[in-house]
Structures are given as C-alpha cells and as structure tokens.
Tab-separated table of C-alpha atoms in Angstrom:
chain	number	residue	atom	x	y	z
A	1	UNK	CA	-13.009	14.552	25.853
A	2	UNK	CA	-15.666	13.255	29.206
A	3	UNK	CA	-18.366	15.253	31.512
A	4	UNK	CA	-15.353	14.932	33.704
A	5	UNK	CA	-13.089	17.193	31.927
A	6	UNK	CA	-14.917	19.273	31.304
A	7	UNK	CA	-17.241	19.744	34.124
A	8	UNK	CA	-16.036	19.509	38.431
A	9	UNK	CA	-18.780	18.956	40.649
A	10	UNK	CA	-19.069	21.129	43.228
A	11	UNK	CA	-17.889	20.698	46.428
A	12	UNK	CA	-19.769	19.231	49.162
A	13	UNK	CA	-17.861	20.874	51.962
A	14	UNK	CA	-16.831	24.819	52.017
A	15	UNK	CA	-17.563	28.099	52.423
A	16	UNK	CA	-20.827	29.265	50.648
A	17	UNK	CA	-18.709	31.115	48.021
A	18	UNK	CA	-17.409	28.027	47.028
A	19	UNK	CA	-20.152	26.163	46.924
A	20	UNK	CA	-21.781	29.416	44.908
A	21	UNK	CA	-19.145	29.399	42.071
A	22	UNK	CA	-18.736	24.994	41.897
A	23	UNK	CA	-22.264	25.074	40.750
A	24	UNK	CA	-21.808	28.164	38.686
A	25	UNK	CA	-18.848	26.225	36.792
A	26	UNK	CA	-20.600	23.444	37.248
A	27	UNK	CA	-23.552	24.819	35.260
A	28	UNK	CA	-20.968	25.801	32.971
A	29	UNK	CA	-19.035	23.226	32.604
A	30	UNK	CA	-23.291	21.564	31.475
A	31	UNK	CA	-23.645	23.969	28.553
A	32	UNK	CA	-19.445	23.454	27.791
A	33	UNK	CA	-20.348	20.089	27.111
A	34	UNK	CA	-23.683	19.932	25.695
A	35	UNK	CA	-22.564	22.487	22.963
A	36	UNK	CA	-18.665	21.264	22.226
A	37	UNK	CA	-18.195	19.595	18.792
A	38	UNK	CA	-20.666	20.669	16.561
A	39	UNK	CA	-20.794	22.373	13.978
A	40	UNK	CA	-21.846	25.600	12.470
A	41	UNK	CA	-25.341	24.021	10.983
A	42	UNK	CA	-25.715	21.846	14.587
A	43	UNK	CA	-25.262	25.023	16.375
A	44	UNK	CA	-27.937	26.976	14.061
A	45	UNK	CA	-30.668	24.079	14.409
A	46	UNK	CA	-34.046	24.979	15.958
A	47	UNK	CA	-36.467	22.040	17.349
A	48	UNK	CA	-39.725	23.519	16.232
A	49	UNK	CA	-42.177	25.008	17.276
A	50	UNK	CA	-39.162	26.703	19.172
A	51	UNK	CA	-36.936	29.179	17.614
A	52	UNK	CA	-34.064	28.417	20.128
A	53	UNK	CA	-30.976	27.272	18.708
A	54	UNK	CA	-27.664	26.187	20.192
A	55	UNK	CA	-25.768	29.269	19.037
A	56	UNK	CA	-27.957	31.299	20.220
A	57	UNK	CA	-27.826	29.950	23.562
A	58	UNK	CA	-24.049	30.518	24.397
A	59	UNK	CA	-24.673	34.053	22.997
A	60	UNK	CA	-27.834	35.168	25.095
A	61	UNK	CA	-25.406	33.557	28.218
A	62	UNK	CA	-22.345	35.662	26.548
A	63	UNK	CA	-24.364	38.574	27.178
A	64	UNK	CA	-26.220	37.451	30.275
A	65	UNK	CA	-22.556	36.981	32.337
A	66	UNK	CA	-21.605	40.129	30.731
A	67	UNK	CA	-24.388	42.113	31.956
A	68	UNK	CA	-24.435	40.083	35.156
A	69	UNK	CA	-20.669	39.670	36.890
A	70	UNK	CA	-19.322	43.425	34.376
A	71	UNK	CA	-21.811	45.622	33.584
A	72	UNK	CA	-23.380	44.769	37.448
A	73	UNK	CA	-21.036	43.813	39.940
A	74	UNK	CA	-18.276	45.991	38.130
A	75	UNK	CA	-20.103	48.599	37.087
A	76	UNK	CA	-17.851	49.219	33.769
A	77	UNK	CA	-19.502	49.338	30.303
A	78	UNK	CA	-21.005	46.375	28.251
A	79	UNK	CA	-18.015	44.788	26.213
A	80	UNK	CA	-18.280	43.812	22.566
A	81	UNK	CA	-20.953	43.026	20.315
A	82	UNK	CA	-23.584	43.865	23.227
A	83	UNK	CA	-22.103	47.925	23.437
A	84	UNK	CA	-22.828	48.108	19.962
A	85	UNK	CA	-25.826	45.633	19.344
A	86	UNK	CA	-28.789	47.157	18.176
A	87	UNK	CA	-31.203	46.610	20.534
A	88	UNK	CA	-33.231	49.351	19.828
A	89	UNK	CA	-34.097	47.209	16.585
A	90	UNK	CA	-34.481	43.598	18.150
A	91	UNK	CA	-34.738	43.578	22.170
A	92	UNK	CA	-33.725	39.165	21.282
A	93	UNK	CA	-30.507	40.033	19.406
A	94	UNK	CA	-28.440	38.009	21.680
A	95	UNK	CA	-30.738	35.259	21.278
A	96	UNK	CA	-30.862	36.273	16.670
A	97	UNK	CA	-28.176	37.471	16.698
A	98	UNK	CA	-25.973	34.368	16.439
A	99	UNK	CA	-27.599	32.702	12.878
A	100	UNK	CA	-24.459	35.522	11.213
A	101	UNK	CA	-21.504	33.634	13.910
A	102	UNK	CA	-19.532	30.364	13.120
A	103	UNK	CA	-19.423	27.874	15.519
A	104	UNK	CA	-15.893	29.121	16.063
A	105	UNK	CA	-17.225	32.606	17.183
A	106	UNK	CA	-20.029	32.045	19.346
A	107	UNK	CA	-18.349	29.839	21.442
A	108	UNK	CA	-14.926	31.836	21.554
A	109	UNK	CA	-17.637	34.441	22.192
A	110	UNK	CA	-19.181	32.765	25.260
A	111	UNK	CA	-15.903	31.803	26.960
A	112	UNK	CA	-14.513	35.379	26.729
A	113	UNK	CA	-17.087	36.129	28.456
A	114	UNK	CA	-16.857	33.757	30.991
A	115	UNK	CA	-13.075	34.203	31.081
A	116	UNK	CA	-13.519	37.898	32.168
A	117	UNK	CA	-16.580	37.391	34.317
A	118	UNK	CA	-13.685	34.770	36.563
A	119	UNK	CA	-11.749	37.420	36.724
A	120	UNK	CA	-14.214	39.596	36.978
A	121	UNK	CA	-15.253	37.759	40.346
A	122	UNK	CA	-11.588	36.876	41.928
A	123	UNK	CA	-10.550	41.020	41.797
A	124	UNK	CA	-14.177	41.905	43.386
A	125	UNK	CA	-13.967	38.699	45.715
A	126	UNK	CA	-9.675	38.676	46.235
A	127	UNK	CA	-9.911	40.817	49.868
A	128	UNK	CA	-13.635	40.071	51.385
A	129	UNK	CA	-13.966	36.254	50.760
A	130	UNK	CA	-16.970	35.232	51.702
A	131	UNK	CA	-17.843	38.942	53.092
A	132	UNK	CA	-17.910	40.208	49.418
A	133	UNK	CA	-21.563	37.694	49.222
A	134	UNK	CA	-23.641	40.300	51.098
A	135	UNK	CA	-21.848	43.325	49.217
A	136	UNK	CA	-24.458	45.618	48.133
A	137	UNK	CA	-24.652	45.968	44.432
A	138	UNK	CA	-26.629	48.807	42.015
A	139	UNK	CA	-27.979	47.446	39.055
A	140	UNK	CA	-27.502	48.756	36.227
A	141	UNK	CA	-29.026	51.713	35.175
A	142	UNK	CA	-31.294	50.850	37.861
A	143	UNK	CA	-32.459	52.429	41.445
A	144	UNK	CA	-32.164	48.740	43.104
A	145	UNK	CA	-29.521	47.366	44.074
A	146	UNK	CA	-28.957	43.745	44.882
A	147	UNK	CA	-25.995	41.191	46.926
A	148	UNK	CA	-23.403	39.298	45.077
A	149	UNK	CA	-25.095	36.611	46.572
A	150	UNK	CA	-28.456	36.851	44.954
A	151	UNK	CA	-26.390	37.514	41.347
A	152	UNK	CA	-24.333	34.510	41.945
A	153	UNK	CA	-28.168	32.719	42.681
A	154	UNK	CA	-29.469	34.270	39.861
A	155	UNK	CA	-26.288	33.206	37.646
A	156	UNK	CA	-26.750	29.506	38.519
A	157	UNK	CA	-30.756	29.516	38.217
A	158	UNK	CA	-29.880	30.885	34.462
A	159	UNK	CA	-27.348	28.875	33.713
A	160	UNK	CA	-30.243	25.609	35.020
A	161	UNK	CA	-32.827	26.628	33.054
A	162	UNK	CA	-30.982	26.399	29.861
A	163	UNK	CA	-29.074	23.475	31.134
A	164	UNK	CA	-32.628	22.053	30.317
A	165	UNK	CA	-32.765	23.514	27.216
A	166	UNK	CA	-29.672	22.077	25.799
A	167	UNK	CA	-30.342	19.352	27.202
A	168	UNK	CA	-33.601	19.230	24.464
A	169	UNK	CA	-31.432	21.063	21.566
A	170	UNK	CA	-28.576	18.741	21.682
A	171	UNK	CA	-30.286	15.687	21.546
A	172	UNK	CA	-32.115	16.986	18.371
A	173	UNK	CA	-29.078	18.277	16.290
A	174	UNK	CA	-26.711	15.386	17.377
A	175	UNK	CA	-29.065	12.647	19.289
A	176	UNK	CA	-26.555	12.993	22.144
A	177	UNK	CA	-28.436	12.336	25.675
A	178	UNK	CA	-28.023	12.539	29.151
A	179	UNK	CA	-24.695	14.168	31.117
C-alpha cells in the first residue's frame, strides 16, 4: 500500500472545518502508514531508554479519540476497553496494556476508535458546519469548557507529536524511514 493510499494531503482551499478535519485525517494516516504490516513483536518493541512502543502508541491514540470526541464532545460514557481499564492501578494503562494485545487487536482497537470519532463528529457538525467549531463543550468530569475547534486542534497536535515518535519507533523495528 502506498503512502497516497493511506493518507490524503489536507485541502489547500475550503472552510476552516474542512481544513482542520483534513489535517486530522492526514495525521491519522501517518500513524496508519507507520504501523501498517507490523507484527506483534514489532508493535511491542521499545526504543530504549524509552518504554514507548508502537502498540502502546496505537492504544493511547485510541483512548485519545475516545476521550476527546466520544466523552468530551458527545458526552457519552467511555467505550471499552477504557471503561473497565484499571486506571487507578496504572494511570498509564493505555500505554502499558498493549503488551498483551496482538497486532490485530491493538490496530483494530485504534481503527474502531477512529471510526467512532468520525461518525460522532459527523453527527455533531451535520447541521452546523463551520459554526460548530465555536460550540462550547464542557470537558468530561470538569468545570472547564473548550470549543470544538480547540478539541480538533488538540487532536492534530497529539497526533503530530506522536507521529514523530512513530518515525523513530518504526525505523528501529524495521528500518522504514520518512513519509
């Protein structure tokens, strides 16, 4: 699969919402590209001294999708496996629990979280379009409110930061460079 088949460049023209969603999809595609075809052992391989792995990164990004779109934007309860995760025993559970998952499970969990986010976002913005970006959203179990614009920019930032980690981790496990 080529890079063009996994990710599409963000639009160079259009409204703010299309631009933000385009950049988010581009970053998601970068993560997909960096993790595609890797097996269980490769997704579990850290690059010392860090304990970070590509499998942990996928599980963390699945949680990020669930938290910011599902729980914050739509107000729904956490999805599994996050709802029953032992966060009290391991505050970094999303990173560490991937060592028990197969490549198919961790990749499938991330893909399912991304698809839920796409569906939930489409429902939120269906009638409002760009005007939805200014909508104030109370954060999950918090008195603080953020805008949908802020949430989308935060997701782009989160993915972009972890795409850099994925570059290093992927090069370490199979030598793939760039993109």
